GROMACS .gro file of C-alpha atoms in nm:
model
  348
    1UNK     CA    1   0.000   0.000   0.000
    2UNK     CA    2   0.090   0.354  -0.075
    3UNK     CA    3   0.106   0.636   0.167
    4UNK     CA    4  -0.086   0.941   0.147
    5UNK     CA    5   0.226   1.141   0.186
    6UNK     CA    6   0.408   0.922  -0.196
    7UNK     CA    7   0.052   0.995  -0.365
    8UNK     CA    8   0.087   1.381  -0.293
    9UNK     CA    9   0.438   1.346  -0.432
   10UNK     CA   10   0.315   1.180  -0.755
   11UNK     CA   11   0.079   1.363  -0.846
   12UNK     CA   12   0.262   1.689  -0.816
   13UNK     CA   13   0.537   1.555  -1.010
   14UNK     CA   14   0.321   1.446  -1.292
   15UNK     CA   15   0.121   1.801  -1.285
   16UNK     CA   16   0.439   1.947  -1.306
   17UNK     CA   17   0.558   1.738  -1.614
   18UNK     CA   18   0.231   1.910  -1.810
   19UNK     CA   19   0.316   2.252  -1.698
   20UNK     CA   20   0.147   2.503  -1.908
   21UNK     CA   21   0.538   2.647  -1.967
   22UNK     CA   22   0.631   2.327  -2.096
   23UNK     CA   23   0.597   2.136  -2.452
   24UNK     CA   24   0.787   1.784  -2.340
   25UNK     CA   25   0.475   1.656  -2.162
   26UNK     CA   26   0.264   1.613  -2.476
   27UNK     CA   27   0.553   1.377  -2.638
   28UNK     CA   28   0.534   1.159  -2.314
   29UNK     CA   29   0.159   1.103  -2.393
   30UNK     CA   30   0.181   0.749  -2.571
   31UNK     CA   31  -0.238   0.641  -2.610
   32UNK     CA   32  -0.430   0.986  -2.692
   33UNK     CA   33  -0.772   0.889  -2.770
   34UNK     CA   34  -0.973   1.210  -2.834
   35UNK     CA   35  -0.872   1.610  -2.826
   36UNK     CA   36  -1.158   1.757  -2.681
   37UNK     CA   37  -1.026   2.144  -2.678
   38UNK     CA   38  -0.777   2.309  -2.872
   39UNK     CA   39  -0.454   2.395  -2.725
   40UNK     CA   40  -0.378   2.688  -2.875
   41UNK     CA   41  -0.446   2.911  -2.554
   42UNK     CA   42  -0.183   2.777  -2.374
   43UNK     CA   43   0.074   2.710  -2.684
   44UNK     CA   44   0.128   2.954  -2.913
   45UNK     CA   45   0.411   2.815  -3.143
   46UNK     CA   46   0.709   2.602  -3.165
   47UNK     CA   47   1.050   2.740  -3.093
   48UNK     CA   48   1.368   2.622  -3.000
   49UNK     CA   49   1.317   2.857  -2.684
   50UNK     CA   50   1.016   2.692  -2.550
   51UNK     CA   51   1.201   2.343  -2.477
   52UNK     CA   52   1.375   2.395  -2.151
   53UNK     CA   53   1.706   2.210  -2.060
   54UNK     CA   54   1.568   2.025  -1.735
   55UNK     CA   55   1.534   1.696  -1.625
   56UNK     CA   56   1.210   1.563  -1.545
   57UNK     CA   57   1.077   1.198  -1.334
   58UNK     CA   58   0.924   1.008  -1.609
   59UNK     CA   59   0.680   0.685  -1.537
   60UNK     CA   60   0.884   0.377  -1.592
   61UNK     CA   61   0.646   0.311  -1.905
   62UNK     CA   62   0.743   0.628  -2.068
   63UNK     CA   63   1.104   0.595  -2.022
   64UNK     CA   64   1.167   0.442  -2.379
   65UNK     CA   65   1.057   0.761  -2.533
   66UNK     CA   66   1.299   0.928  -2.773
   67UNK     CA   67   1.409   1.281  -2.663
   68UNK     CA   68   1.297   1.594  -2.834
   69UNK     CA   69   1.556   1.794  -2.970
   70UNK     CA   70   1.355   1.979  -3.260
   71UNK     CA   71   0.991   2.158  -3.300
   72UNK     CA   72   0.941   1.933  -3.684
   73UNK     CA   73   1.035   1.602  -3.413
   74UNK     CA   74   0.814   1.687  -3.185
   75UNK     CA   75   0.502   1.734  -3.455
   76UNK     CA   76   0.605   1.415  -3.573
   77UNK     CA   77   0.611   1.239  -3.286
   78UNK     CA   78   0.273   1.363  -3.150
   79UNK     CA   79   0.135   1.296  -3.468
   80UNK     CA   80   0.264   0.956  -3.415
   81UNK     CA   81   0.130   0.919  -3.111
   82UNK     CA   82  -0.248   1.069  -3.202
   83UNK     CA   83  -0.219   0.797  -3.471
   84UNK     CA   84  -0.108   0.513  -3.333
   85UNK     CA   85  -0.351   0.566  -3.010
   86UNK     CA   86  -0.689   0.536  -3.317
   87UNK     CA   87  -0.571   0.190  -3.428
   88UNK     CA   88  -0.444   0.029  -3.082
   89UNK     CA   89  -0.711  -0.132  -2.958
   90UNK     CA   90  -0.532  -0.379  -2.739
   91UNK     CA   91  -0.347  -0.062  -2.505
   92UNK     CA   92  -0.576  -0.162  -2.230
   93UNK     CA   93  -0.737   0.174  -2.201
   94UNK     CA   94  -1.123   0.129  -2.150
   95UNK     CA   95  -1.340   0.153  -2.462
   96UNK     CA   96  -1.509   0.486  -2.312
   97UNK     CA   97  -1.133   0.644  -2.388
   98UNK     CA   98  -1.188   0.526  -2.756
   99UNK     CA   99  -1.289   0.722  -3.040
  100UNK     CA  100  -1.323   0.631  -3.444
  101UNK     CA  101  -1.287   0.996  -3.477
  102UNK     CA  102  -0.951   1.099  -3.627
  103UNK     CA  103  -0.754   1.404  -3.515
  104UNK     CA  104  -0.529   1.626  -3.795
  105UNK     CA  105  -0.261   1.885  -3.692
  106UNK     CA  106  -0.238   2.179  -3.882
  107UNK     CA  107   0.033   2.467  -3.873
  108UNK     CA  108  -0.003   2.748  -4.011
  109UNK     CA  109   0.234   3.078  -3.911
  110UNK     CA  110   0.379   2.889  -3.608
  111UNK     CA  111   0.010   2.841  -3.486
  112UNK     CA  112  -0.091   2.509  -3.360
  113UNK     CA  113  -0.471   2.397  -3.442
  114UNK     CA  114  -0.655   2.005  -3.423
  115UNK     CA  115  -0.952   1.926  -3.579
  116UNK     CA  116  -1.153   1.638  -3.572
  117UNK     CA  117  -1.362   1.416  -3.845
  118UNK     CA  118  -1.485   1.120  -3.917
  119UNK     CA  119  -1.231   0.875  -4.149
  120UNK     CA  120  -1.489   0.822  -4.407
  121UNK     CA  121  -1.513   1.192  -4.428
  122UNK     CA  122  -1.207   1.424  -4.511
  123UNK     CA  123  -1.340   1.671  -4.610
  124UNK     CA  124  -1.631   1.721  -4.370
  125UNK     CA  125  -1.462   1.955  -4.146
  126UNK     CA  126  -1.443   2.191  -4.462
  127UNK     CA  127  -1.816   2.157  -4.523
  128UNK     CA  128  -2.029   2.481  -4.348
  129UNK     CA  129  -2.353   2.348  -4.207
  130UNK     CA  130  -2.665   2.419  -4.362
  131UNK     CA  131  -2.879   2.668  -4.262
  132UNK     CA  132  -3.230   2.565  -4.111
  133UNK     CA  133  -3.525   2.745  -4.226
  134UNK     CA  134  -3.684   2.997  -3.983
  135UNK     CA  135  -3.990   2.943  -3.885
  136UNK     CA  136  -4.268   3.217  -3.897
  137UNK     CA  137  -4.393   3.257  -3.525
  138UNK     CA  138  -4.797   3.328  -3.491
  139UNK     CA  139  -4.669   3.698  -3.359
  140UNK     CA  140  -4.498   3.740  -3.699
  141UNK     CA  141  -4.758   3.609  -3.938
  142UNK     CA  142  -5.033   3.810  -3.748
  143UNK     CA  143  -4.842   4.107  -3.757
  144UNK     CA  144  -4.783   4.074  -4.148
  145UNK     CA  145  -5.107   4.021  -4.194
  146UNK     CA  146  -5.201   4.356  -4.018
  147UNK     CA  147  -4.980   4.504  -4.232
  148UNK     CA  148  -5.123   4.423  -4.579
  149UNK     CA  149  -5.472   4.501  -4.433
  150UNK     CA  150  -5.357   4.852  -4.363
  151UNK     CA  151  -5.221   4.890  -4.681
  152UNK     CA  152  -5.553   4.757  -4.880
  153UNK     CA  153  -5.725   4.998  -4.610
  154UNK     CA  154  -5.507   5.303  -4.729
  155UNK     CA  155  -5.629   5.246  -5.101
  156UNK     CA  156  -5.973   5.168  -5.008
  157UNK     CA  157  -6.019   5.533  -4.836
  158UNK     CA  158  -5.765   5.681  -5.054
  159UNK     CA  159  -5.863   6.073  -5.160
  160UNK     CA  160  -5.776   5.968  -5.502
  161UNK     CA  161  -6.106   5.838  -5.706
  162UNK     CA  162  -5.883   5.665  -5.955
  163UNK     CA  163  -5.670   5.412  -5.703
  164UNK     CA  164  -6.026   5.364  -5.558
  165UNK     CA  165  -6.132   5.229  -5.856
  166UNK     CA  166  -5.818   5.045  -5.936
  167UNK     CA  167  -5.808   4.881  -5.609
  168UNK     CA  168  -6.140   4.703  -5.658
  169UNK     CA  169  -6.073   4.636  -5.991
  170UNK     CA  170  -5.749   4.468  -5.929
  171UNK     CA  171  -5.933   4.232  -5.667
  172UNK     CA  172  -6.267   4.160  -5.868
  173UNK     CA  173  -6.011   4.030  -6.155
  174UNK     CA  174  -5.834   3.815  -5.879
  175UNK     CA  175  -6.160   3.717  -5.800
  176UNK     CA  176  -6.281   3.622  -6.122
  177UNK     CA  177  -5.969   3.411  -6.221
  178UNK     CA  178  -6.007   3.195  -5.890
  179UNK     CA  179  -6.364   3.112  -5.955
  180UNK     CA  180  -6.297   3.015  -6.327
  181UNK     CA  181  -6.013   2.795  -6.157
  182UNK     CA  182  -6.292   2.624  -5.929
  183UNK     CA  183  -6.539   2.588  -6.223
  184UNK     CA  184  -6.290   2.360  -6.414
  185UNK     CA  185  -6.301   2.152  -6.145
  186UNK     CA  186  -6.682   2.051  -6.236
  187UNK     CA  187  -6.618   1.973  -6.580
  188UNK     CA  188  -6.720   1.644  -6.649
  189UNK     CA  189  -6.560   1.454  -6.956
  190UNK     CA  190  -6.841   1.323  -7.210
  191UNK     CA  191  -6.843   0.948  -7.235
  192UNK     CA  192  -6.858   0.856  -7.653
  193UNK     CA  193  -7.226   0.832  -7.778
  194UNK     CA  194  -7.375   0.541  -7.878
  195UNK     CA  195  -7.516   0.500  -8.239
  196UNK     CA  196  -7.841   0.415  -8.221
  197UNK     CA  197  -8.180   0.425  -8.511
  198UNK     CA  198  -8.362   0.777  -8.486
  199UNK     CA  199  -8.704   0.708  -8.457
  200UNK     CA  200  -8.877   0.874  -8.766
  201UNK     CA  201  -9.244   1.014  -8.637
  202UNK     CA  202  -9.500   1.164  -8.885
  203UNK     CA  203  -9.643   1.520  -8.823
  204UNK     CA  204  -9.996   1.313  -8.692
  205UNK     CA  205  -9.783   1.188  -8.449
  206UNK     CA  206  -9.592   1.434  -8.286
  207UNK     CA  207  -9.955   1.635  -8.327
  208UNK     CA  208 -10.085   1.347  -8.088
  209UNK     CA  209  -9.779   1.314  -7.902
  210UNK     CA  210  -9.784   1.733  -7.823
  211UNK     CA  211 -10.172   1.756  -7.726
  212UNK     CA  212 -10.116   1.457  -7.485
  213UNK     CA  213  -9.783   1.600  -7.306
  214UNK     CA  214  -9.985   1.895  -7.256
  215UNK     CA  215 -10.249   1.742  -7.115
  216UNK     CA  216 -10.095   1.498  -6.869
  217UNK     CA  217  -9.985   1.687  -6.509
  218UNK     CA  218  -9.690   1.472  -6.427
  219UNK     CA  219  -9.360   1.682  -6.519
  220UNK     CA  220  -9.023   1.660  -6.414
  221UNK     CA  221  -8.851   1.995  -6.264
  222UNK     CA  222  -8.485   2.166  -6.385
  223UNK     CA  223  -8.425   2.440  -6.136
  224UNK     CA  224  -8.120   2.632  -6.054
  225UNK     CA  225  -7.887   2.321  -6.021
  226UNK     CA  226  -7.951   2.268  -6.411
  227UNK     CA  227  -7.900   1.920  -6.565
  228UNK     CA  228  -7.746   1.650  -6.349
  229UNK     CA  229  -7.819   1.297  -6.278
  230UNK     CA  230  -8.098   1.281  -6.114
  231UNK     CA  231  -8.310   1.459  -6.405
  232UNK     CA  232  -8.239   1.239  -6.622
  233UNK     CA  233  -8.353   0.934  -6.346
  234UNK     CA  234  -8.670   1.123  -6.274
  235UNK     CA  235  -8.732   1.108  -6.689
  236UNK     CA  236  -8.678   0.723  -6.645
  237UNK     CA  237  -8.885   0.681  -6.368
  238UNK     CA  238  -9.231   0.869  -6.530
  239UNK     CA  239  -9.122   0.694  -6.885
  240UNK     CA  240  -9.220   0.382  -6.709
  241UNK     CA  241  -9.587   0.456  -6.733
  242UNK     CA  242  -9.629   0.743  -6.948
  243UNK     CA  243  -9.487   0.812  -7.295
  244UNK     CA  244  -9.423   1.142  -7.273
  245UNK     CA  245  -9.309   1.382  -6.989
  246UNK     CA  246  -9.303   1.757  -6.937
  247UNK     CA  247  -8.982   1.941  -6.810
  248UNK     CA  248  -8.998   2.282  -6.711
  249UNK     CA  249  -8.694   2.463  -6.643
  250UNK     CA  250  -8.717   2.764  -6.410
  251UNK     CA  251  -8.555   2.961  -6.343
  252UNK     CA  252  -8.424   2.982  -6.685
  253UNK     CA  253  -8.243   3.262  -6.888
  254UNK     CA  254  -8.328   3.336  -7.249
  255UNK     CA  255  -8.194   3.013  -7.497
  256UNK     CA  256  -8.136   2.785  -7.217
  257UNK     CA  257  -8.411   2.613  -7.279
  258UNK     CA  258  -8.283   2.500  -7.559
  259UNK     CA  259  -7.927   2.384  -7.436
  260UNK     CA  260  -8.130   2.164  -7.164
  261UNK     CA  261  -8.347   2.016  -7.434
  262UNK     CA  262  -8.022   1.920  -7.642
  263UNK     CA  263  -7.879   1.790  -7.346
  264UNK     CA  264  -8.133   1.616  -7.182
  265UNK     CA  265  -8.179   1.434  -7.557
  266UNK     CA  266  -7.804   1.311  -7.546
  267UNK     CA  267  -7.858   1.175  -7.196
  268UNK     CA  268  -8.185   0.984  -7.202
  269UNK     CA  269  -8.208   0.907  -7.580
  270UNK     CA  270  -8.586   1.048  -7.591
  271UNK     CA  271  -8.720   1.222  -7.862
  272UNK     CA  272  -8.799   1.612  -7.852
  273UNK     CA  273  -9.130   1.681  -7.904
  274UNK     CA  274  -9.185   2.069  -7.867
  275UNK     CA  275  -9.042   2.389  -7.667
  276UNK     CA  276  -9.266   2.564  -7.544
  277UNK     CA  277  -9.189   2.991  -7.529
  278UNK     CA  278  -9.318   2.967  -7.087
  279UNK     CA  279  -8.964   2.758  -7.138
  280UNK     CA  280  -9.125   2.390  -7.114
  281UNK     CA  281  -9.018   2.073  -7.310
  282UNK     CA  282  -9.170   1.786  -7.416
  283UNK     CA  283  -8.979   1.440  -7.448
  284UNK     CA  284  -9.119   1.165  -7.609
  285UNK     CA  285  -8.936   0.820  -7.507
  286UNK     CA  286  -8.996   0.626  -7.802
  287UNK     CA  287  -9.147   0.354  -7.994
  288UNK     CA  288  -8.893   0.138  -7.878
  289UNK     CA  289  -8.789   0.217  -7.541
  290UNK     CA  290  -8.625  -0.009  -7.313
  291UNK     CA  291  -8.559   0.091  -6.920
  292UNK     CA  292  -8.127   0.104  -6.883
  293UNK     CA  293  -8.020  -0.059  -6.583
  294UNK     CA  294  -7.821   0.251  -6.483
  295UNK     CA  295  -8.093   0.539  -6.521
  296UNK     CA  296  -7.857   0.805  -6.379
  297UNK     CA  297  -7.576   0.859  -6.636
  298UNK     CA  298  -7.245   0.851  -6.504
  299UNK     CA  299  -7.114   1.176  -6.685
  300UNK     CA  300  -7.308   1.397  -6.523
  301UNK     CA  301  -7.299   1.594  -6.178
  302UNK     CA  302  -7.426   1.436  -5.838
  303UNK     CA  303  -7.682   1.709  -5.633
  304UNK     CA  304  -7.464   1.877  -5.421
  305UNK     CA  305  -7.211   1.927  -5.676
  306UNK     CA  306  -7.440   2.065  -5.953
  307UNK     CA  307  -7.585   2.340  -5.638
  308UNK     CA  308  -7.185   2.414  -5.554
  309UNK     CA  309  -7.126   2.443  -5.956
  310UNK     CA  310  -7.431   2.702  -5.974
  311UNK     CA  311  -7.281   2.894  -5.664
  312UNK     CA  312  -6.993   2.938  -5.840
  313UNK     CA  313  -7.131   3.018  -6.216
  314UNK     CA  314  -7.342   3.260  -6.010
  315UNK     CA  315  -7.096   3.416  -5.800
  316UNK     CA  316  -6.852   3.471  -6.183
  317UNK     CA  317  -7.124   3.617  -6.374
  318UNK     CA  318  -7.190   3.917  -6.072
  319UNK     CA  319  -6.813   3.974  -6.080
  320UNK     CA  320  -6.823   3.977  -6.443
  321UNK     CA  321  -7.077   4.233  -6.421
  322UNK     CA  322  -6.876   4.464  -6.139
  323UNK     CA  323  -6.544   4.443  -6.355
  324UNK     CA  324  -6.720   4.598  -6.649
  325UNK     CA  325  -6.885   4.847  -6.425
  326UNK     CA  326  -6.568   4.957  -6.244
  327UNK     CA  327  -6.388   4.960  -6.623
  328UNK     CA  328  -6.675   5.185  -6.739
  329UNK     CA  329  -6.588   5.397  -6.441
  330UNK     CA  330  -6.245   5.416  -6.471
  331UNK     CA  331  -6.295   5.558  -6.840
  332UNK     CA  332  -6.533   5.805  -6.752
  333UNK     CA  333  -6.291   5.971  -6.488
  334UNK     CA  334  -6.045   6.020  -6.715
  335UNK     CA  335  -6.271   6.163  -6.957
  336UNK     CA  336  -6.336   6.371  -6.698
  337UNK     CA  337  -6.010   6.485  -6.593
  338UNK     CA  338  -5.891   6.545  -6.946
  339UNK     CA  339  -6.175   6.800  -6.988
  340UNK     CA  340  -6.052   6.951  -6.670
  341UNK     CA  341  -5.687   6.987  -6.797
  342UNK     CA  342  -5.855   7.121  -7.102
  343UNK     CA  343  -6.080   7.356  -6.927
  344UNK     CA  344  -5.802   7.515  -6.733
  345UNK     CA  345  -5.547   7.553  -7.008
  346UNK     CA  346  -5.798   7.726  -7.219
  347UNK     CA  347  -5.871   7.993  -6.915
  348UNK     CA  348  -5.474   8.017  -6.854
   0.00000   0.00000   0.00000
């Protein structure tokens, strides 16, 4: 057993072998596993006058060294050392002490610096790391926010008629190009038509076939949501006792009528009978009609999509209408202001 009084000893003596004023004590390292900080605070360079003529107590494992006699033999032999300590696995130190990390020595105008990378990867030290994205916070976003609602606020109240007018004009074409982007969303593609026989009818018939469509109160509805699926099912379902069927479209804009009848044709294969000017048609289903098994084509529009298709067509044709207005505006205030400039050039 040791003494306390032989451990004090020791350890001074091997504090005072890595004195800061001293270089000798990193040759005498033989197993360096890692460099955590650089040692450039305490070492500056490597000169002949920084290696001091003394003797020092060496551990008897470290007596084999070499001397030192030069600043290039010392850099070699520490880089020896750094080296050999990465691929000396059986030195007994404790795998905790290990690293796969290597370390390189650089010297550059007598300055001393390590760094540290991986030995797949030279040249990672020389790689900058990437900068991360920052983030919006909720403070910042609301705050930009406020900030382009002041501005549209400023041009909304502005004195000047004409950025006014520009202002909303600007928006009702934004407007106007996002709902045409939402109505091309509704376009359904036509499936191919079949080819089948027109029915040829004589004028008694379609006499007969017009007094008795008129007559019968049954009659299938096309209201705001236009021509989907399920007026074309309804046709089906009244062709099953009846062979003709009223449709009366309301509300309905001059000439539609006739688009629906076309349509409605294509879809259920009837026959047209008559358009009526209070914007009612008259199918006839034919001589040789035969039920489909799927009444409700499959081109065509479900319910709620035809009604959010008619919100839209709706909402485009008022904008349509407000652009035009706002362009007939702008026009007639610059008429007006050239008269103005006129006006006061002739009095001047």
């Amino acid at each position: 057993m040791f003494s306390a009084a032989s451990v004090r000893g020791a350890r001074h003596r091997f504090s005072y072998a890595f004195n800061r004023h001293s270089l000798f004590g990193l040759c005498l390292v033989e197993n360096v596993p890692t460099i955590a900080s650089s040692p450039t605070r305490y070492f500056r360079s490597f000169t002949p006058y920084s290696i001091h003529p003394r003797t020092y107590s060496t551990p008897r494992h470290l007596s084999k060294l070499p001397p030192v006699c030069s600043p290039t033999a010392f850099l070699s032999q520490l880089r020896s050392n750094v080296i050999g300590s990465q691929g000396n696995q059986a030195s007994g130190l404790p795998s905790r002490y290990i690293s796969n990390s290597s370390v390189e020595l650089k010297t550059q105008n007598d300055v001393v610096r390590f760094s540290l990378y991986k030995p797949g990867d030279i040249s990672s030290g020389m790689k900058s790391p990437d900068k991360k994205t920052m983030k919006k916070s909720k403070r910042a976003k609301v705050n930009e926010l406020k900030f382009y609602r002041l501005k549209a606020k400023q041009k909304m109240y502005s004195p000047n008629p004409e950025v006014r007018i520009r202002y909303k004009l600007e928006k009702a074409k934004r407007k106007e190009t996002w709902l045409i982007e939402k109505l091309r969303k509704f376009d359904v593609p036509k499936l191919p038509t079949e080819t089948f026989d027109p029915e040829i009818l004589t004028e008694e018939e379609r006499h007969y076939l017009k007094r008795t469509g008129e007559k019968k109160k049954h009659y299938v509805p096309v209201g705001r949501r236009g021509v989907f699926g399920g007026v074309v099912l309804n046709m089906h379902l009244h062709w099953k006792n009846h062979e003709t069927v009223k449709v009366i479209c309301k509300p309905c804009k001059p000439g539609q009528a006739q688009e629906y009848a076309e349509e409605l044709a294509r879809l259920s294969k009837g026959i047209v009978i008559d358009i009526k000017p209070n914007n009612i048609i008259i199918f006839y289903r034919g001589k040789n009609y035969v039920q489909p098994k799927v009444m409700s084509p499959p081109d065509t529009l479900s319910k709620a999509k035809a009604l959010e298709k008619y919100r839209y067509e709706q909402s485009l044709e008022h904008t349509s209408q407000f652009i035009e207005k706002l362009e007939k505006e702008l026009e007639e205030y610059h008429e007006h202001v050239a008269k103005f400039k006129k006006g006061k050039e002739d009095t001047s």
